[in-house]
């Protein structure tokens, strides 16, 4: 094994499985220390990006993602709703900005984008949110390069499309689209010069090997995704994963720390699952290099910590919200 200083120096896109496993399996405090050290080289450790999430089209999705309360395959009690109106979305965006968010992410329960009036409406939403002065992000399922170009022209800053898990475990979680299709969508958004937001979920019954494999996929994208959401499964009644035990906080911290070491310039987002984490566990994650969260009491359909609670947490830890549009797209 190479000394860790040698392994971790600079931004690399040629990580091997063994190198990542050696990092992931370091004694936890050693791992957190290394990650914190790298975090400080590339970021201001007192800054955390505050993102707001809004479901603009809820439920009734034709995909069968085993974790997802919005799949039409499962009876989860999520009400199917049509695409929101532009005005409604812009009002939520203004409220999010007032509450301190700098990035606004709009999610649609779609398998893919279709070139229809709904897409035109989403383009209007993107334009409107951008005009408000927020970093606009969207997660709409698969997109072609042409659709990505339209989103870029409307002012889209980032596109979220997660790889979710390892290529091997993926087939146990989703059967209605392939891993390669996910990678292709990421490439299409990259070609359109939209920043990439891509990460995954832990706690779905995957092995540590699967987690390492997923991190290798992300860390060997060139350039790295500018933002990497790490989600802990929110088990939802009615989905095939409803009975999964909660993710161990130390495992979550290991994922965050390893992602930070592998992708030193990227924003690492402590995403879904924060309600299952204590304040102390979240603090370890921030120390280990997490520098972005979703704020607001709802994610897309599931609950998230209240804004006031996060404000208190930031105050206790001496963290401050990061400004919008800060030095992304720079040789990740
Ligand atoms: N339909 C689009 C897609 O799948 O790309 C966009 C929305 S989808 C809800 C966005 C991401 O949310 C998924 O890729 C998954 O990583 C995450 N997600 C969905 N349900 C989740 C859950 N129960 N727990 C944790 N993460 C979840
Ligand atoms: C991401 O990685 N996590 C967010 C965002 N990207 C779109 C979504 C989390 C969804 C959690 C389940 C729900 O609220 O429906
Ligand atoms: Fe649909 Fe996205 Fe949920 Fe999969 S994760 S079922 S594609 S909304």
Short mmCIF file of C-alpha atoms and ligand atoms in Angstrom, two decimals:
data_model
loop_
_atom_site.label_atom_id
_atom_site.label_comp_id
_atom_site.label_asym_id
_atom_site.label_seq_id
_atom_site.Cartn_x
_atom_site.Cartn_y
_atom_site.Cartn_z
CA UNK A 1 0.00 0.00 0.00
CA UNK A 2 1.30 3.47 -0.91
CA UNK A 3 1.47 6.02 1.92
CA UNK A 4 -1.87 7.82 2.10
CA UNK A 5 -0.28 11.21 1.35
CA UNK A 6 0.89 9.86 -1.99
CA UNK A 7 -2.42 8.20 -2.79
CA UNK A 8 -4.47 11.27 -2.01
CA UNK A 9 -2.44 14.10 -3.48
CA UNK A 10 -4.35 16.19 -6.02
CA UNK A 11 -7.36 15.47 -8.19
CA UNK A 12 -7.22 12.02 -9.81
CA UNK A 13 -9.47 10.01 -12.10
CA UNK A 14 -7.63 6.68 -12.02
CA UNK A 15 -8.57 5.27 -8.65
CA UNK A 16 -8.27 1.52 -8.24
CA UNK A 17 -10.59 -0.65 -6.24
CA UNK A 18 -7.79 -1.59 -3.81
CA UNK A 19 -6.81 2.02 -3.19
CA UNK A 20 -10.40 2.95 -2.40
CA UNK A 21 -10.87 -0.10 -0.17
CA UNK A 22 -7.70 0.83 1.75
CA UNK A 23 -9.07 4.31 2.34
CA UNK A 24 -12.62 3.20 3.19
CA UNK A 25 -11.35 0.62 5.69
CA UNK A 26 -8.94 2.88 7.57
CA UNK A 27 -9.60 3.10 11.32
CA UNK A 28 -12.53 5.53 11.45
CA UNK A 29 -10.83 8.40 13.26
CA UNK A 30 -7.78 8.12 11.02
CA UNK A 31 -10.09 8.23 7.98
CA UNK A 32 -11.96 11.27 9.30
CA UNK A 33 -8.67 13.01 10.06
CA UNK A 34 -7.32 12.43 6.52
CA UNK A 35 -10.59 13.56 4.97
CA UNK A 36 -10.73 16.66 7.19
CA UNK A 37 -7.16 17.52 6.20
CA UNK A 38 -7.95 17.26 2.50
CA UNK A 39 -11.21 19.14 2.99
CA UNK A 40 -9.27 22.10 4.39
CA UNK A 41 -6.91 22.16 1.44
CA UNK A 42 -9.73 22.64 -1.04
CA UNK A 43 -12.61 24.25 0.85
CA UNK A 44 -13.43 26.67 3.63
CA UNK A 45 -14.43 24.18 6.37
CA UNK A 46 -16.80 26.68 7.98
CA UNK A 47 -18.99 26.87 4.85
CA UNK A 48 -21.91 24.59 4.05
CA UNK A 49 -24.03 24.92 0.92
CA UNK A 50 -27.73 25.09 1.75
CA UNK A 51 -29.95 23.57 -0.94
CA UNK A 52 -33.70 23.48 -1.13
CA UNK A 53 -35.59 20.64 -2.77
CA UNK A 54 -39.03 20.77 -4.38
CA UNK A 55 -41.01 17.98 -5.99
CA UNK A 56 -42.50 19.63 -9.07
CA UNK A 57 -44.15 16.43 -10.32
CA UNK A 58 -44.97 13.90 -7.64
CA UNK A 59 -45.71 10.16 -7.84
CA UNK A 60 -46.92 7.78 -10.50
CA UNK A 61 -43.44 7.12 -11.91
CA UNK A 62 -43.17 4.18 -14.35
CA UNK A 63 -39.74 3.09 -13.04
CA UNK A 64 -39.38 0.38 -10.39
CA UNK A 65 -36.56 1.79 -8.21
CA UNK A 66 -36.91 -0.36 -5.07
CA UNK A 67 -36.19 2.53 -2.70
CA UNK A 68 -38.61 5.00 -4.18
CA UNK A 69 -41.98 6.02 -2.71
CA UNK A 70 -42.90 7.64 -6.06
CA UNK A 71 -42.84 4.50 -8.18
CA UNK A 72 -46.30 3.55 -9.48
CA UNK A 73 -45.39 -0.09 -8.76
CA UNK A 74 -45.68 0.33 -5.00
CA UNK A 75 -48.52 1.31 -2.75
CA UNK A 76 -46.88 3.95 -0.57
CA UNK A 77 -49.70 6.44 -0.07
CA UNK A 78 -47.91 9.12 -2.16
CA UNK A 79 -50.61 11.06 -4.05
CA UNK A 80 -50.01 11.35 -7.79
CA UNK A 81 -49.98 14.99 -8.79
CA UNK A 82 -49.59 16.78 -12.11
CA UNK A 83 -46.66 19.09 -12.88
CA UNK A 84 -46.84 22.23 -10.72
CA UNK A 85 -47.53 25.63 -12.25
CA UNK A 86 -44.59 27.99 -12.85
CA UNK A 87 -45.90 30.63 -10.41
CA UNK A 88 -46.21 28.12 -7.57
CA UNK A 89 -42.63 26.99 -8.10
CA UNK A 90 -41.26 30.53 -8.24
CA UNK A 91 -43.01 31.40 -5.00
CA UNK A 92 -41.40 28.37 -3.30
CA UNK A 93 -38.03 29.40 -4.74
CA UNK A 94 -38.37 32.93 -3.34
CA UNK A 95 -39.31 31.49 0.07
CA UNK A 96 -36.33 29.13 -0.06
CA UNK A 97 -34.00 32.03 -0.84
CA UNK A 98 -35.43 34.03 2.04
CA UNK A 99 -34.87 31.05 4.34
CA UNK A 100 -31.19 31.08 3.34
CA UNK A 101 -30.94 28.57 0.46
CA UNK A 102 -28.57 29.30 -2.42
CA UNK A 103 -29.37 26.30 -4.58
CA UNK A 104 -32.86 25.18 -5.61
CA UNK A 105 -33.37 21.65 -6.92
CA UNK A 106 -36.56 20.64 -8.73
CA UNK A 107 -37.40 16.94 -8.89
CA UNK A 108 -39.84 15.17 -11.20
CA UNK A 109 -41.03 11.58 -10.88
CA UNK A 110 -40.29 10.90 -14.54
CA UNK A 111 -38.39 8.08 -16.18
CA UNK A 112 -37.17 10.54 -18.81
CA UNK A 113 -37.86 13.95 -20.26
CA UNK A 114 -40.27 14.11 -23.20
CA UNK A 115 -40.25 16.98 -25.65
CA UNK A 116 -43.71 18.24 -24.78
CA UNK A 117 -45.51 21.10 -23.06
CA UNK A 118 -44.49 19.85 -19.63
CA UNK A 119 -40.84 20.16 -20.59
CA UNK A 120 -41.49 23.67 -21.90
CA UNK A 121 -43.00 24.51 -18.53
CA UNK A 122 -39.95 23.12 -16.72
CA UNK A 123 -37.75 25.31 -18.93
CA UNK A 124 -39.78 28.33 -17.80
CA UNK A 125 -39.32 27.28 -14.17
CA UNK A 126 -35.57 27.01 -14.70
CA UNK A 127 -35.46 30.48 -16.22
CA UNK A 128 -37.56 31.96 -13.41
CA UNK A 129 -35.52 30.38 -10.59
CA UNK A 130 -32.28 31.48 -12.25
CA UNK A 131 -33.64 35.05 -12.45
CA UNK A 132 -34.28 34.93 -8.69
CA UNK A 133 -30.52 34.45 -8.28
CA UNK A 134 -30.46 30.85 -7.10
CA UNK A 135 -28.28 28.07 -8.52
CA UNK A 136 -30.90 26.02 -10.34
CA UNK A 137 -30.68 22.25 -10.30
CA UNK A 138 -33.12 19.75 -11.78
CA UNK A 139 -33.56 16.01 -11.58
CA UNK A 140 -35.97 14.85 -14.25
CA UNK A 141 -34.77 11.34 -15.15
CA UNK A 142 -32.96 10.56 -18.40
CA UNK A 143 -32.17 13.42 -20.80
CA UNK A 144 -30.76 13.53 -24.32
CA UNK A 145 -27.97 15.90 -25.27
CA UNK A 146 -30.47 18.09 -27.12
CA UNK A 147 -32.73 18.35 -24.06
CA UNK A 148 -29.70 19.10 -21.90
CA UNK A 149 -28.78 21.93 -24.29
CA UNK A 150 -32.28 23.40 -23.87
CA UNK A 151 -31.97 23.20 -20.09
CA UNK A 152 -28.59 24.91 -20.25
CA UNK A 153 -29.98 27.68 -22.47
CA UNK A 154 -32.80 28.24 -19.94
CA UNK A 155 -30.18 28.79 -17.22
CA UNK A 156 -29.85 25.38 -15.58
CA UNK A 157 -26.74 25.30 -13.41
CA UNK A 158 -26.69 21.64 -12.32
CA UNK A 159 -28.36 18.37 -13.22
CA UNK A 160 -28.82 15.61 -10.65
CA UNK A 161 -28.72 12.04 -11.85
CA UNK A 162 -27.45 9.49 -9.34
CA UNK A 163 -25.70 6.24 -10.14
CA UNK A 164 -27.38 5.09 -6.90
CA UNK A 165 -25.21 2.01 -6.19
CA UNK A 166 -22.62 -0.30 -7.78
CA UNK A 167 -23.17 -1.55 -11.33
CA UNK A 168 -23.47 -5.09 -9.92
CA UNK A 169 -26.01 -4.36 -7.18
CA UNK A 170 -27.99 -1.99 -9.41
CA UNK A 171 -29.87 -4.88 -11.04
CA UNK A 172 -31.31 -5.89 -7.66
CA UNK A 173 -32.66 -2.37 -7.19
CA UNK A 174 -33.88 -1.20 -10.61
CA UNK A 175 -34.89 -3.29 -13.62
CA UNK A 176 -36.52 -0.66 -15.82
CA UNK A 177 -33.36 1.12 -16.93
CA UNK A 178 -29.68 0.21 -17.10
CA UNK A 179 -26.64 1.51 -15.31
CA UNK A 180 -25.18 2.50 -18.68
CA UNK A 181 -28.27 4.63 -19.42
CA UNK A 182 -27.56 6.53 -16.20
CA UNK A 183 -23.95 7.12 -17.22
CA UNK A 184 -25.14 8.28 -20.66
CA UNK A 185 -27.45 10.87 -19.11
CA UNK A 186 -24.59 12.15 -16.96
CA UNK A 187 -22.46 12.44 -20.10
CA UNK A 188 -25.24 14.27 -21.98
CA UNK A 189 -25.53 16.91 -19.26
CA UNK A 190 -21.75 17.26 -19.11
CA UNK A 191 -21.60 17.81 -22.89
CA UNK A 192 -24.14 20.61 -22.51
CA UNK A 193 -21.79 22.22 -19.95
CA UNK A 194 -24.20 21.84 -17.08
CA UNK A 195 -22.48 20.96 -13.80
CA UNK A 196 -23.06 17.37 -12.73
CA UNK A 197 -24.58 16.28 -9.43
CA UNK A 198 -24.30 12.53 -8.99
CA UNK A 199 -24.06 10.24 -6.01
CA UNK A 200 -25.93 7.35 -4.49
CA UNK A 201 -27.68 5.68 -1.60
CA UNK A 202 -26.38 3.43 1.16
CA UNK A 203 -28.44 1.16 3.37
CA UNK A 204 -30.17 -0.80 0.58
CA UNK A 205 -28.55 -4.13 1.54
CA UNK A 206 -25.43 -3.54 -0.58
CA UNK A 207 -22.01 -4.81 0.55
CA UNK A 208 -19.03 -2.64 1.41
CA UNK A 209 -17.58 -3.82 -1.92
CA UNK A 210 -20.64 -2.34 -3.69
CA UNK A 211 -20.11 0.98 -1.92
CA UNK A 212 -16.47 1.01 -2.95
CA UNK A 213 -17.43 0.14 -6.52
CA UNK A 214 -19.97 2.98 -6.62
CA UNK A 215 -17.39 5.44 -5.30
CA UNK A 216 -14.95 4.21 -7.95
CA UNK A 217 -17.49 4.87 -10.71
CA UNK A 218 -18.03 8.42 -9.45
CA UNK A 219 -14.37 9.17 -8.72
CA UNK A 220 -13.24 7.99 -12.15
CA UNK A 221 -15.62 10.27 -14.02
CA UNK A 222 -13.47 12.93 -15.65
CA UNK A 223 -14.16 15.61 -14.56
CA UNK A 224 -15.60 14.57 -11.21
CA UNK A 225 -19.24 15.47 -10.54
CA UNK A 226 -19.17 18.99 -9.06
CA UNK A 227 -21.55 17.73 -6.43
CA UNK A 228 -21.87 14.29 -4.88
CA UNK A 229 -25.00 13.56 -2.84
CA UNK A 230 -24.63 10.70 -0.37
CA UNK A 231 -28.08 9.52 0.70
CA UNK A 232 -28.96 7.13 3.49
CA UNK A 233 -31.99 5.10 2.50
CA UNK A 234 -35.20 6.55 3.89
CA UNK A 235 -37.17 3.31 4.18
CA UNK A 236 -40.74 3.94 3.05
CA UNK A 237 -43.64 1.58 3.86
CA UNK A 238 -44.91 -0.11 0.70
CA UNK A 239 -41.53 -0.13 -1.09
CA UNK A 240 -39.54 -3.38 -1.31
CA UNK A 241 -36.90 -1.82 0.97
CA UNK A 242 -39.34 -0.79 3.73
CA UNK A 243 -37.83 -3.13 6.33
CA UNK A 244 -34.19 -2.16 5.93
CA UNK A 245 -32.47 -1.30 9.21
CA UNK A 246 -31.24 2.29 9.59
CA UNK A 247 -27.77 3.09 8.26
CA UNK A 248 -25.09 3.06 10.94
CA UNK A 249 -23.82 6.60 11.52
CA UNK A 250 -20.18 5.47 11.32
CA UNK A 251 -20.83 3.85 7.94
CA UNK A 252 -22.34 7.08 6.71
CA UNK A 253 -19.29 9.00 7.94
CA UNK A 254 -17.01 6.51 6.16
CA UNK A 255 -18.83 7.12 2.87
CA UNK A 256 -18.62 10.89 3.26
CA UNK A 257 -14.94 10.80 4.23
CA UNK A 258 -13.98 8.48 1.37
CA UNK A 259 -15.93 10.57 -1.16
CA UNK A 260 -14.16 13.69 0.12
CA UNK A 261 -10.71 12.08 -0.26
CA UNK A 262 -11.45 10.71 -3.75
CA UNK A 263 -13.11 13.87 -5.10
CA UNK A 264 -11.37 16.66 -3.17
CA UNK A 265 -12.82 19.62 -5.08
CA UNK A 266 -16.42 18.43 -5.26
CA UNK A 267 -19.22 19.46 -2.95
CA UNK A 268 -20.16 16.38 -0.90
CA UNK A 269 -23.81 16.52 0.14
CA UNK A 270 -25.16 14.96 3.29
CA UNK A 271 -28.48 14.26 1.57
CA UNK A 272 -31.47 12.08 2.47
CA UNK A 273 -31.42 10.37 5.85
CA UNK A 274 -30.35 13.24 8.13
CA UNK A 275 -33.37 12.65 10.38
CA UNK A 276 -31.88 9.28 11.28
CA UNK A 277 -28.57 10.91 12.24
CA UNK A 278 -27.91 12.59 15.59
CA UNK A 279 -26.52 16.12 15.69
CA UNK A 280 -23.20 14.62 16.76
CA UNK A 281 -23.14 12.21 13.82
CA UNK A 282 -23.87 15.08 11.43
CA UNK A 283 -21.01 17.03 13.03
CA UNK A 284 -18.63 14.12 12.32
CA UNK A 285 -19.86 14.13 8.71
CA UNK A 286 -19.16 17.88 8.37
CA UNK A 287 -15.72 17.31 9.86
CA UNK A 288 -15.18 14.46 7.38
CA UNK A 289 -15.84 16.79 4.46
CA UNK A 290 -19.58 17.03 3.92
CA UNK A 291 -20.22 20.62 2.85
CA UNK A 292 -23.76 20.66 1.53
CA UNK A 293 -27.21 19.78 2.87
CA UNK A 294 -30.85 19.87 1.87
CA UNK A 295 -32.70 22.27 4.14
CA UNK A 296 -36.44 22.44 4.70
CA UNK A 297 -38.76 20.05 6.47
CA UNK A 298 -39.48 17.96 3.36
CA UNK A 299 -37.19 16.31 0.80
CA UNK A 300 -39.30 15.26 -2.20
CA UNK A 301 -41.95 13.26 -0.33
CA UNK A 302 -40.26 12.30 2.97
CA UNK A 303 -39.47 14.43 6.05
CA UNK A 304 -36.19 16.27 6.69
CA UNK A 305 -34.98 18.29 9.71
CA UNK A 306 -36.75 21.66 10.23
CA UNK A 307 -34.98 24.86 9.13
CA UNK A 308 -34.79 26.09 12.76
CA UNK A 309 -33.10 22.89 13.90
CA UNK A 310 -30.49 23.25 11.16
CA UNK A 311 -29.98 26.88 12.08
CA UNK A 312 -29.27 25.83 15.67
CA UNK A 313 -26.94 23.09 14.48
CA UNK A 314 -25.01 25.56 12.30
CA UNK A 315 -24.79 27.99 15.21
CA UNK A 316 -23.51 25.29 17.60
CA UNK A 317 -20.90 24.10 15.12
CA UNK A 318 -19.88 27.56 13.88
CA UNK A 319 -20.93 26.80 10.31
CA UNK A 320 -22.21 29.40 7.84
CA UNK A 321 -24.14 29.05 4.58
CA UNK A 322 -22.02 29.21 1.40
CA UNK A 323 -22.71 31.89 -1.22
CA UNK A 324 -24.29 30.98 -4.56
CA UNK A 325 -22.29 30.41 -7.78
CA UNK A 326 -18.93 29.97 -6.04
CA UNK A 327 -16.05 28.57 -8.10
CA UNK A 328 -17.51 25.44 -9.61
CA UNK A 329 -16.62 23.97 -13.03
CA UNK A 330 -12.90 24.45 -12.28
CA UNK A 331 -10.92 21.36 -13.30
CA UNK A 332 -12.50 18.85 -10.93
N1 LIG B 1 -36.91 10.49 -11.32
C1 LIG B 1 -35.64 11.06 -11.34
C2 LIG B 1 -34.52 10.05 -11.22
O1 LIG B 1 -34.73 8.97 -10.70
O2 LIG B 1 -33.41 10.37 -11.64
C3 LIG B 1 -35.43 12.16 -10.32
C4 LIG B 1 -35.95 12.01 -8.90
S1 LIG B 1 -35.30 10.68 -7.94
C5 LIG B 1 -36.40 10.71 -6.55
C6 LIG B 1 -33.75 11.28 -7.38
C7 LIG B 1 -32.93 10.41 -6.44
O3 LIG B 1 -33.50 10.40 -5.13
C8 LIG B 1 -32.76 8.94 -6.74
O4 LIG B 1 -31.82 8.68 -7.74
C9 LIG B 1 -32.32 8.39 -5.39
O5 LIG B 1 -30.91 8.39 -5.31
C10 LIG B 1 -32.91 9.36 -4.40
N2 LIG B 1 -33.95 8.71 -3.57
C11 LIG B 1 -35.21 8.41 -3.95
N3 LIG B 1 -35.88 7.80 -2.95
C12 LIG B 1 -35.02 7.70 -1.91
C13 LIG B 1 -35.13 7.15 -0.60
N4 LIG B 1 -36.23 6.55 -0.18
N5 LIG B 1 -34.06 7.24 0.22
C14 LIG B 1 -32.91 7.84 -0.23
N6 LIG B 1 -32.75 8.36 -1.45
C15 LIG B 1 -33.80 8.29 -2.29
C1 LIG B 2 -30.52 13.18 -4.10
O1 LIG B 2 -29.46 12.53 -4.24
N1 LIG B 2 -31.32 13.09 -3.05
C2 LIG B 2 -32.50 13.92 -3.23
C3 LIG B 2 -32.18 14.66 -4.55
N2 LIG B 2 -30.97 14.03 -4.98
C4 LIG B 2 -33.17 14.74 -5.62
C5 LIG B 2 -33.76 13.14 -3.22
C6 LIG B 2 -33.98 12.39 -1.94
C7 LIG B 2 -35.32 11.79 -1.99
C8 LIG B 2 -35.69 11.07 -0.73
C9 LIG B 2 -37.01 10.43 -0.83
C10 LIG B 2 -38.18 11.37 -0.96
O2 LIG B 2 -38.27 12.38 -0.24
O3 LIG B 2 -39.09 11.07 -1.75
FE1 LIG B 3 -39.08 7.31 -10.65
FE2 LIG B 3 -36.87 8.60 -9.95
FE3 LIG B 3 -38.38 7.32 -8.10
FE4 LIG B 3 -36.97 5.89 -9.82
S1 LIG B 3 -36.17 7.31 -8.28
S2 LIG B 3 -39.12 5.56 -9.27
S3 LIG B 3 -37.09 7.17 -11.65
S4 LIG B 3 -38.98 9.09 -9.30
#
